[in-house]
Coordinates of C-alpha atoms in Angstrom, one line a residue:
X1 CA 214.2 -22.5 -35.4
X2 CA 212.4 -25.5 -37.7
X3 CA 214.5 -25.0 -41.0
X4 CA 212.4 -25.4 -44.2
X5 CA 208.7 -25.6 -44.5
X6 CA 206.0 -23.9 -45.6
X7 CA 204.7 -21.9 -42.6
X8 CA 203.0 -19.0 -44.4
X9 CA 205.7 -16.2 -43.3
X10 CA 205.1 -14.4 -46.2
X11 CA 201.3 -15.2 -46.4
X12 CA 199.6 -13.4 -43.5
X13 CA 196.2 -13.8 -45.8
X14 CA 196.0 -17.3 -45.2
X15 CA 198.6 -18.4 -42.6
X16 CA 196.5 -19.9 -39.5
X17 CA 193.5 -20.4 -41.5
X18 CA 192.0 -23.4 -41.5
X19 CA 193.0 -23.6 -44.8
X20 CA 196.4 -24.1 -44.0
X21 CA 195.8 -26.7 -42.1
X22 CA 193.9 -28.9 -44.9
X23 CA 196.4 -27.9 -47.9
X24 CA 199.5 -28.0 -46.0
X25 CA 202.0 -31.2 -47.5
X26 CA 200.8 -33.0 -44.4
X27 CA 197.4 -32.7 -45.2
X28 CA 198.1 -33.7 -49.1
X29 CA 200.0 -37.1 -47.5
X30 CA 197.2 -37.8 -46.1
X31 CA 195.2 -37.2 -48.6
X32 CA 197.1 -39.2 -50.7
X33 CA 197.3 -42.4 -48.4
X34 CA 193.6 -42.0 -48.4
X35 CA 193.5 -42.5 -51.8
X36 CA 195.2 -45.5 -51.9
X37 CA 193.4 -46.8 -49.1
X38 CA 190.2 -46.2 -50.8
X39 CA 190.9 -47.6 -53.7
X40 CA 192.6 -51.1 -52.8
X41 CA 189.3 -51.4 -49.9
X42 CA 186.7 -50.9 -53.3
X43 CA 188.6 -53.5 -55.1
X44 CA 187.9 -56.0 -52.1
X45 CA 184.5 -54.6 -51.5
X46 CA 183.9 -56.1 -55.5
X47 CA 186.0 -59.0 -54.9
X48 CA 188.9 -57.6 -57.1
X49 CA 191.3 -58.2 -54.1
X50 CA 191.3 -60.2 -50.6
X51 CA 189.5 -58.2 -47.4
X52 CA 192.6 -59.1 -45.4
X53 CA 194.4 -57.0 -48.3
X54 CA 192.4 -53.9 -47.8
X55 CA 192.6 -53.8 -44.1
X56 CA 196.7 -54.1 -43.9
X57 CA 196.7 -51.2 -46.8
X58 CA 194.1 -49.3 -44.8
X59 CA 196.2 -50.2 -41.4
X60 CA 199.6 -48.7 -42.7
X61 CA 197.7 -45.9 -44.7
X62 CA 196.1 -44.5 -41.6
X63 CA 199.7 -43.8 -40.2
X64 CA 200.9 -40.5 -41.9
X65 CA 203.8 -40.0 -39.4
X66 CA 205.4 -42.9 -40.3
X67 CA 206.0 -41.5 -44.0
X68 CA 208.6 -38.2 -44.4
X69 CA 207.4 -35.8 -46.7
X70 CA 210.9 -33.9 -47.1
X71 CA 211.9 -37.7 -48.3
X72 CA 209.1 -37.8 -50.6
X73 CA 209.2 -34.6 -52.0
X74 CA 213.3 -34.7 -52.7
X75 CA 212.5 -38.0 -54.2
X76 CA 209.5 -37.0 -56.3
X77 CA 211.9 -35.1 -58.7
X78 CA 212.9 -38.4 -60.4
X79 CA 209.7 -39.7 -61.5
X80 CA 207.7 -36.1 -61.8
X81 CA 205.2 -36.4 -59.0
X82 CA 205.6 -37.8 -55.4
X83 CA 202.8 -40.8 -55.9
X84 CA 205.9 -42.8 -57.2
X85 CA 207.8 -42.2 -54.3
X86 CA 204.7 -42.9 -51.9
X87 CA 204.0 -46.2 -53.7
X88 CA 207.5 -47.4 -52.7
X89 CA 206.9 -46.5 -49.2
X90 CA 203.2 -47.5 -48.4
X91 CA 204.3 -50.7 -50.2
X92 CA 207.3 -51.3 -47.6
X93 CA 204.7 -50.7 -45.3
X94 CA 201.9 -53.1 -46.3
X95 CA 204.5 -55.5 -46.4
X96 CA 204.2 -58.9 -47.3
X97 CA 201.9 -60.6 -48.6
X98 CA 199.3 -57.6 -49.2
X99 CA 202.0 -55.4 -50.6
X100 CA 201.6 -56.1 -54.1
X101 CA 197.5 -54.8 -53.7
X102 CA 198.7 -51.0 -53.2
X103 CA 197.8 -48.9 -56.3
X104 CA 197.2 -52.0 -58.4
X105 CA 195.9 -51.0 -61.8
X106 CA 196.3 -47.5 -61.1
X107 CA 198.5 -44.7 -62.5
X108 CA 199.7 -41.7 -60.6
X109 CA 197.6 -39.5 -61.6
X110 CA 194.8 -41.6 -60.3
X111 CA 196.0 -41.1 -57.2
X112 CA 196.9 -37.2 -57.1
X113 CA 193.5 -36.2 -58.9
X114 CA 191.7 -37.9 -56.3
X115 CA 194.2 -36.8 -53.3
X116 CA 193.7 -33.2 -54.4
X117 CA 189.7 -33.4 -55.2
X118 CA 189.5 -34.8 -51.2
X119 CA 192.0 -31.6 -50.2
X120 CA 189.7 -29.5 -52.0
X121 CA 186.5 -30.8 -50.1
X122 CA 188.5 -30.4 -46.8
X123 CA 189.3 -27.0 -47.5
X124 CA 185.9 -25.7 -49.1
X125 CA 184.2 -27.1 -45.8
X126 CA 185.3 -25.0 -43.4
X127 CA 185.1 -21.8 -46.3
X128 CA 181.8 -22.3 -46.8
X129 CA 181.4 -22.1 -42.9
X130 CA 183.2 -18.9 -42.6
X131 CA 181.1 -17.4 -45.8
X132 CA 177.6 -18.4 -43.8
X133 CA 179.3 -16.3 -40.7
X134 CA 180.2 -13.3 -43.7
X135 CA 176.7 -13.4 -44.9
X136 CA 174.6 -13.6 -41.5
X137 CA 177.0 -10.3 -40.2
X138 CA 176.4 -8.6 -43.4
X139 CA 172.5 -9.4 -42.9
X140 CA 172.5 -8.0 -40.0
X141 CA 174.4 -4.8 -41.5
X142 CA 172.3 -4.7 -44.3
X143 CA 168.7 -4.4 -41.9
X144 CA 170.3 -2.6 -39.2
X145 CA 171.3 0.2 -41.7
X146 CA 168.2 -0.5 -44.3
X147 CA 167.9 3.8 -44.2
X148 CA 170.9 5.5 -43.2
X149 CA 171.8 7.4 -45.7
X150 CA 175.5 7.9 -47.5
X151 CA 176.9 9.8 -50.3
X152 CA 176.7 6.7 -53.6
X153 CA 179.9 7.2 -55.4
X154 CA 180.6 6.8 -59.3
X155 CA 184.1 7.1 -60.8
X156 CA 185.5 7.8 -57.6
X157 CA 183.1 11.0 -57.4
X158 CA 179.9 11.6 -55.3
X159 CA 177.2 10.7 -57.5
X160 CA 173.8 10.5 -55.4
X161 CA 172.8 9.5 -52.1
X162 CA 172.2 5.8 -51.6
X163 CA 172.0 3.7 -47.8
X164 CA 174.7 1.5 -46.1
X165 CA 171.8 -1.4 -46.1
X166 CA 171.8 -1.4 -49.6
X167 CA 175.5 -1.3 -50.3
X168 CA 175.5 -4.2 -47.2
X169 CA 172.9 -6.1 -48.9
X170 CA 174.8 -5.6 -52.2
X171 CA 178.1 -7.4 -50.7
X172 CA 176.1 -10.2 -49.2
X173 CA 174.5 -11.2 -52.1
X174 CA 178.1 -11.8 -53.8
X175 CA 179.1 -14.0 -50.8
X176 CA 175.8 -16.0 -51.4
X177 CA 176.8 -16.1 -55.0
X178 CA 179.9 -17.4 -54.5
X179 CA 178.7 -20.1 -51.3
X180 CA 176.0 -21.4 -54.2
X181 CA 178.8 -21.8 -56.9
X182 CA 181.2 -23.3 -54.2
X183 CA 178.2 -25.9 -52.9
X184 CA 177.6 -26.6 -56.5
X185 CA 181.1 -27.6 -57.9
X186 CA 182.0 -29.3 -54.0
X187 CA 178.8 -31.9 -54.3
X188 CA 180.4 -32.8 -57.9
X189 CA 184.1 -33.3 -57.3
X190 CA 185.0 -36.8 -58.7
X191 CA 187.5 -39.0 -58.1
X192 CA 189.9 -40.0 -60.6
X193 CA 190.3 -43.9 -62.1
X194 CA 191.4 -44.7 -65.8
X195 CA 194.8 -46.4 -65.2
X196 CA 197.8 -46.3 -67.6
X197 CA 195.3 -44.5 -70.6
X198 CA 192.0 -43.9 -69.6
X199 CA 190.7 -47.5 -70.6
X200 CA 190.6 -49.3 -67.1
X201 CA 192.5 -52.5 -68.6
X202 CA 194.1 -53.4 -65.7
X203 CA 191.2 -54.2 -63.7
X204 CA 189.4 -56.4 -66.3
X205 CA 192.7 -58.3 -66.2
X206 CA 192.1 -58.4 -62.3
X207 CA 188.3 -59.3 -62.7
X208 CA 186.4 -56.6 -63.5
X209 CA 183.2 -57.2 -65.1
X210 CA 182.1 -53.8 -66.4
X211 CA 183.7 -49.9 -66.6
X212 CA 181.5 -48.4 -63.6
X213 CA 181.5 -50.3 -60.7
X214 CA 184.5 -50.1 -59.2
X215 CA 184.7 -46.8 -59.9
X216 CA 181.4 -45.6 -58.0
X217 CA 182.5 -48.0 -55.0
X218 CA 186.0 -46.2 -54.5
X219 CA 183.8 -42.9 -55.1
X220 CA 181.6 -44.1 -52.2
X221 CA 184.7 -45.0 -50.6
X222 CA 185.7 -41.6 -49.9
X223 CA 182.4 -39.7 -50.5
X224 CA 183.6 -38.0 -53.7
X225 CA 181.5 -38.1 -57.1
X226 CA 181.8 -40.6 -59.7
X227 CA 182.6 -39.1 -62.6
X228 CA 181.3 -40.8 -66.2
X229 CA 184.8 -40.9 -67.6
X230 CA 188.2 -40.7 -66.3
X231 CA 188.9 -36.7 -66.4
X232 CA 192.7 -37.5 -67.4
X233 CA 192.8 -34.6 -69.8
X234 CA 189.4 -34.1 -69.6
X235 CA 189.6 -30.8 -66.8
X236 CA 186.6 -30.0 -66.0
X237 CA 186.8 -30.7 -62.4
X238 CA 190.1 -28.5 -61.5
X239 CA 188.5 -25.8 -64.3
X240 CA 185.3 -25.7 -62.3
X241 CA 187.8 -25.5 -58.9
X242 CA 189.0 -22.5 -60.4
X243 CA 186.1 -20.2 -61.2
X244 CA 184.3 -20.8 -58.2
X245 CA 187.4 -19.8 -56.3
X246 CA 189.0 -17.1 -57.9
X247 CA 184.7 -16.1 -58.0
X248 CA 184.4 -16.3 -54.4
X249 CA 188.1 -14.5 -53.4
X250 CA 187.0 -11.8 -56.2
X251 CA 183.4 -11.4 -54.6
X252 CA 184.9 -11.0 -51.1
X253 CA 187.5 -8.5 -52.9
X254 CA 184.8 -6.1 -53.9
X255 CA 183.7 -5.8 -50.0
X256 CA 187.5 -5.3 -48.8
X257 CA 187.9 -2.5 -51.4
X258 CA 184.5 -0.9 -50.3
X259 CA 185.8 -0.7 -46.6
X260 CA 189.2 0.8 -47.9
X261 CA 187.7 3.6 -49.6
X262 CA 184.8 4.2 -46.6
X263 CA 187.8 3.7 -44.0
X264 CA 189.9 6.3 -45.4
X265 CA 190.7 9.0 -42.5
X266 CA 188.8 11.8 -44.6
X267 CA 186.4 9.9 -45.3
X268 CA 186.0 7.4 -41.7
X269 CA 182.2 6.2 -42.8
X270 CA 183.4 2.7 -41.4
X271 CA 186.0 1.1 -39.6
X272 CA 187.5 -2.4 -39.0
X273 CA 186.7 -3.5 -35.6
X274 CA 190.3 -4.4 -34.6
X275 CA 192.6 -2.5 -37.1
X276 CA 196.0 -3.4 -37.7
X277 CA 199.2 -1.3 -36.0
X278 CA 201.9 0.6 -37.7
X279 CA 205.7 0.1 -37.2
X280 CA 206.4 3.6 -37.4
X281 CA 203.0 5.3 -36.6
X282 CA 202.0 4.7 -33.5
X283 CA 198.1 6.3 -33.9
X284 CA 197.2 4.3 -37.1
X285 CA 195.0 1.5 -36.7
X286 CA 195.5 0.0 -40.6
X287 CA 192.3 -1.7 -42.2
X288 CA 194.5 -5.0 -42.2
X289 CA 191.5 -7.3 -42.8
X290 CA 189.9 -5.5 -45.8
X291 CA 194.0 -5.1 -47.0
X292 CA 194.3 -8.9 -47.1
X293 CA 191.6 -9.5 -48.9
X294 CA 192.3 -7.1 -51.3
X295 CA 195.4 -8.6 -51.9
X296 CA 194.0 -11.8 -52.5
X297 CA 191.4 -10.6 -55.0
X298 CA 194.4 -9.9 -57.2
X299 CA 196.2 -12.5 -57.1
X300 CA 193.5 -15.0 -57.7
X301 CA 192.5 -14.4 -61.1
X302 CA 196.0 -15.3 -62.4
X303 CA 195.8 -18.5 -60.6
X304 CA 192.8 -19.5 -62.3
X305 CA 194.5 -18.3 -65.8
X306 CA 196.9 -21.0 -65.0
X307 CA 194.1 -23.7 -64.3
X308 CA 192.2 -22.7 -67.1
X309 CA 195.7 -23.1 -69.6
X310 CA 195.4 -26.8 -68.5
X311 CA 192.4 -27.1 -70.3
X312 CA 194.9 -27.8 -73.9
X313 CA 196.0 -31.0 -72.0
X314 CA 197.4 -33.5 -74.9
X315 CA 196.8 -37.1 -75.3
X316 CA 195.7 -39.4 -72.8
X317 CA 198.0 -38.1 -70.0
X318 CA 200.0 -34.7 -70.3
X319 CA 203.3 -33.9 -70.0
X320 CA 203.2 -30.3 -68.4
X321 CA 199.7 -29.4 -68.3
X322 CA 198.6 -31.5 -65.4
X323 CA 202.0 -30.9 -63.3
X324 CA 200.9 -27.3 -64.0
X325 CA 198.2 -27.4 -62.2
X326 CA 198.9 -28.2 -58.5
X327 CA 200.9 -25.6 -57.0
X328 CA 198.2 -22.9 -58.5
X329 CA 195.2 -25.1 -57.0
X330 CA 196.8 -25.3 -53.6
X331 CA 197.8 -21.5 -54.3
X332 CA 194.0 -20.6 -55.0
X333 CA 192.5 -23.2 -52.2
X334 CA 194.6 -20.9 -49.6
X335 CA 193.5 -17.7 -50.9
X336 CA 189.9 -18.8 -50.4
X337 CA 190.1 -20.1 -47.5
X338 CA 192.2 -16.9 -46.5
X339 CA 189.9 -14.5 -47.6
X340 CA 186.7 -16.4 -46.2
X341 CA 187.8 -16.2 -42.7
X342 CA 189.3 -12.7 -42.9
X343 CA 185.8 -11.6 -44.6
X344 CA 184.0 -13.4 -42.0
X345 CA 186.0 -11.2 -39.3
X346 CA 185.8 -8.6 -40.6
X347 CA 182.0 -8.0 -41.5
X348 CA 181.5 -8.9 -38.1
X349 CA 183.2 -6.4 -36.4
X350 CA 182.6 -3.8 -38.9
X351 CA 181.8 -0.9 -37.6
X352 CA 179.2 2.1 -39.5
X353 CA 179.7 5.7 -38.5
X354 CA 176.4 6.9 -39.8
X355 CA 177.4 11.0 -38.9
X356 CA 180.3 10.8 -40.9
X357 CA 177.6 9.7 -43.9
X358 CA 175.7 12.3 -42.7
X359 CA 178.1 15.1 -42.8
X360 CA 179.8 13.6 -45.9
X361 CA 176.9 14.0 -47.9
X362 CA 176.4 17.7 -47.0
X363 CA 179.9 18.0 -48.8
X364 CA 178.6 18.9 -52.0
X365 CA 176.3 21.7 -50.8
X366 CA 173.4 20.0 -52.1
X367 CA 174.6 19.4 -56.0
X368 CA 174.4 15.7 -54.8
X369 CA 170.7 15.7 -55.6
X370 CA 171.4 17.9 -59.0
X371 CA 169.3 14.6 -60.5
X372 CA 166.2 15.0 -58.5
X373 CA 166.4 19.1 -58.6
X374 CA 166.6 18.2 -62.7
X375 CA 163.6 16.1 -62.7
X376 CA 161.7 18.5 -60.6
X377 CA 162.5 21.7 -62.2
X378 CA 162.1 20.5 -65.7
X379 CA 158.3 19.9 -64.9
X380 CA 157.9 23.3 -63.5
X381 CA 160.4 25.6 -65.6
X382 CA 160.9 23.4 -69.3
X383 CA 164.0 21.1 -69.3
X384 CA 166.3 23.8 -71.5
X385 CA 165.3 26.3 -68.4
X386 CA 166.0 23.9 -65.8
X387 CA 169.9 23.1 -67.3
X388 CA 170.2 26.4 -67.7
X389 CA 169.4 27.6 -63.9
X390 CA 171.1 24.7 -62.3
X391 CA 173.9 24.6 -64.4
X392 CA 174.8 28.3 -62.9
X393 CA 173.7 27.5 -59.7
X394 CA 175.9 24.5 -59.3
X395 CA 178.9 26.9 -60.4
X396 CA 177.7 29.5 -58.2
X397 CA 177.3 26.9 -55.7
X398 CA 181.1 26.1 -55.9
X399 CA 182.5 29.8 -55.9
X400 CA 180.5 31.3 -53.0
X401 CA 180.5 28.2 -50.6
X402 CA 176.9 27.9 -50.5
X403 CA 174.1 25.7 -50.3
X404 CA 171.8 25.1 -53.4
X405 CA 169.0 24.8 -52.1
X406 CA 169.4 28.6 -50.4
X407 CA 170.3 30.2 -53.6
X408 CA 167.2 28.1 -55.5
X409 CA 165.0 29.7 -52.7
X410 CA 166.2 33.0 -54.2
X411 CA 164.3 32.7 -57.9
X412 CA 161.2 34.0 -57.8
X413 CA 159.9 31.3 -60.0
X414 CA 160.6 29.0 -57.5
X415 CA 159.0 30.8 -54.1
X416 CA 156.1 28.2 -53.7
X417 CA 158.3 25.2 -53.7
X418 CA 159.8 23.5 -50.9
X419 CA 163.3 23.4 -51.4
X420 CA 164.8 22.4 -48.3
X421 CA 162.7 19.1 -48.4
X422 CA 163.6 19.2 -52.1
X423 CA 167.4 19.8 -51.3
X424 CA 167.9 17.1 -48.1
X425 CA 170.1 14.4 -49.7
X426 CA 168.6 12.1 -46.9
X427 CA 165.5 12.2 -48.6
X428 CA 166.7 10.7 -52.4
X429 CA 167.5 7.5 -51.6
X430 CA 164.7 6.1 -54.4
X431 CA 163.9 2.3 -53.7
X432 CA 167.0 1.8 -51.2
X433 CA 164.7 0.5 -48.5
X434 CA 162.6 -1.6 -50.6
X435 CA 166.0 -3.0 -52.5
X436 CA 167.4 -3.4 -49.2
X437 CA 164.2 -5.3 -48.3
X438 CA 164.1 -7.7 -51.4
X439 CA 168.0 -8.9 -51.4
X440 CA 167.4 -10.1 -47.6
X441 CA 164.7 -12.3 -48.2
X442 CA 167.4 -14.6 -50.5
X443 CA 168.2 -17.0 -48.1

């Protein structure tokens, strides 16, 4: 058994996702070594430091094996973050005489903004794939149940019929909601270069003839914005990280809850296609996907509380405030990615039992169209007659176990109308179709 490491035991939501793969230490070393690759090749590319520098920085950079995280990370205590530790290492590495070219004029927090913008465009890649799978399932969903009908529920109560397309359509406009913010804040992720303060002194020591151009060549370097200031304690990057995240994990939340109430055993309007087993039940098949998610949709908003706290980041450089930060990116950057491929599989293999919506809706005995009966009645008997009838109906209703429609069909005043058409829940869905119809043209 490997001892130590962060394998995602406790994690099921995101454990074999491909975000674990692109946040996992390994995959911030390499991050990080890209980084400093990156930045010592855009020095030579503006003449700031020798070719033959950047390739023997690049050489021993592109070598992650050769570094030990448990060694970095054990070390990182002394100095605060594990850049220092790194430095020592990839320097050893470089050797002489390019050696002294790794992180030159940098600061550490160069270096670990940048490593973890590049995680976070690894990671956002691959959930913005598994969202375009969530949204073309729930497309499908959404047209192939444009007018089955189901009971719409407010407050936890039946409240009037609505259609599984438009509660489908409904759940994939969030996910496109939350792939535009995610495209948005991905194409603007910068990388980070002020050295010591913010003021880029170092390299006009080393040559540097203005504030912006080595900047946008270590951007284009690793294909990460160029930002118009070093974000130091400036936050807006890791702030906008945050909202589209904890967004996206929350939108996908709403979907997972959805299926838990329609998945219920009284209730069995859906199930999950491949339901999860029970330890000590053997005939439960547990909606495990939609359960994940859920889980994730509460976790995430305090992880973005946390990001968002870094915003009061003091000074130049923070003491506190930035280290706060990475554990609760990393944390958030899982959940996403998590939750985007567990949404993904689970929309697909969703499965609708229209009879149970049927049968469910027929629950009520009919008071589940009270609204339309109101607005109907009222033009034929006065609104304060109307109330009246159908408030003692719907009691009546209750106490004998009886339709509504059949004891309407008993007032005289009513003998000319049809109330069974009047009465059918499946025909008071309103603009369901149409609604249906509109939210899958959004493409």
């Amino acid at each position: 058994m490997t001892a130590g490491g962060d394998t995602g035991l406790l994690a099921p939501g995101w454990a074999g996702s491909p975000a674990a793969a692109t946040t996992s230490d390994t995959a911030f070393l390499r991050a990080l070594l890209d980084t400093e690759a990156a930045l010592t090749r855009a020095q030579a590319a503006l003449g700031l430091a020798p070719t033959e520098a950047a390739d023997a920085v690049t050489e021993a950079a592109a070598a992650p094996d050769r570094f030990d995280v448990r060694s970095l990370a054990g070390r990182a205590r002394a100095g605060g973050n594990p850049v220092i530790p790194l430095l020592a290492d990839l320097t050893a590495a470089v050797g002489e005489p390019y050696g002294p070219y790794v992180h030159r004029g940098a600061t550490s927090q160069d270096i670990l903004d940048t490593a973890a913008m590049l995680v976070a465009t690894r990671t956002l890649e691959p959930v913005l794939a598994d969202l375009a799978r969530t949204e073309r399932a729930l497309a499908r969903l959404a047209a192939g149940h444009r007018d089955t009908p189901m009971p719409g529920r407010t407050l936890t109560q039946h409240a009037v019929p609505t259609t599984f397309g438009l509660k489908a359509a409904g759940w994939r406009s969030l996910v496109l909601d939350a792939r535009d913010r995610i495209t948005r804040v991905r194409r603007t992720l910068p990388v980070q270069l002020g050295g010591a303060a913010g003021t880029l002194a170092a390299y006009q020591e080393y040559g540097a003839r203005d504030a912006t151009a080595l900047t946008e060549a270590y951007a284009r370097e690793l294909g990460l914005a160029a930002p118009p200031l070093p974000w130091h304690t400036l936050r807006t990057p890791v702030a906008d990280l945050a909202g589209c995240l904890a967004f996206t994990v929350g939108a996908l939340g709403k979907a997972a809850e959805d299926v838990l109430t329609l998945s219920r055993t009284e209730i069995g309007e859906v199930t999950e296609g491949s339901g999860g087993g029970s330890s000590a039940m053997p005939h439960k098949a547990n909606p495990v996907r939609s359960t994940l998610i859920a889980a994730a949709a509460r976790r995430a908003p305090q992880l973005a509380a946390m990001l968002y706290g870094s915003l009061a980041a003091g000074d130049e450089r923070p003491a506190g405030a930035w280290h706060a930060e990475w554990e609760p990116l990393r944390d958030l950057l899982r959940l996403a990615g998590g939750a985007a491929r567990d949404a993904a599989e689970l929309a697909e293999g969703l499965r609708v039992n229209a009879e149970a919506m049927r049968r469910n809706l027929d629950l009520t005995r009919g008071l589940i169209v009270s609204e339309r009966l109101s607005a109907v009645l009222a033009t034929r008997l006065g609104r304060a007659r109307a109330k009246e009838l159908l408030t003692e109906l719907a009691g009546r209703t209750r106490s004998e176990d009886r339709p509504i429609g059949e004891l309407l069909a008993e007032e005289p005043e009513l003998k000319d109308i049809d109330l069974a058409e009047l009465s059918d829940p499946t025909h008071y869905t309103g603009f369901a179709g149409a609604l249906t119809d509109r939210a899958l043209e959004r493409r």
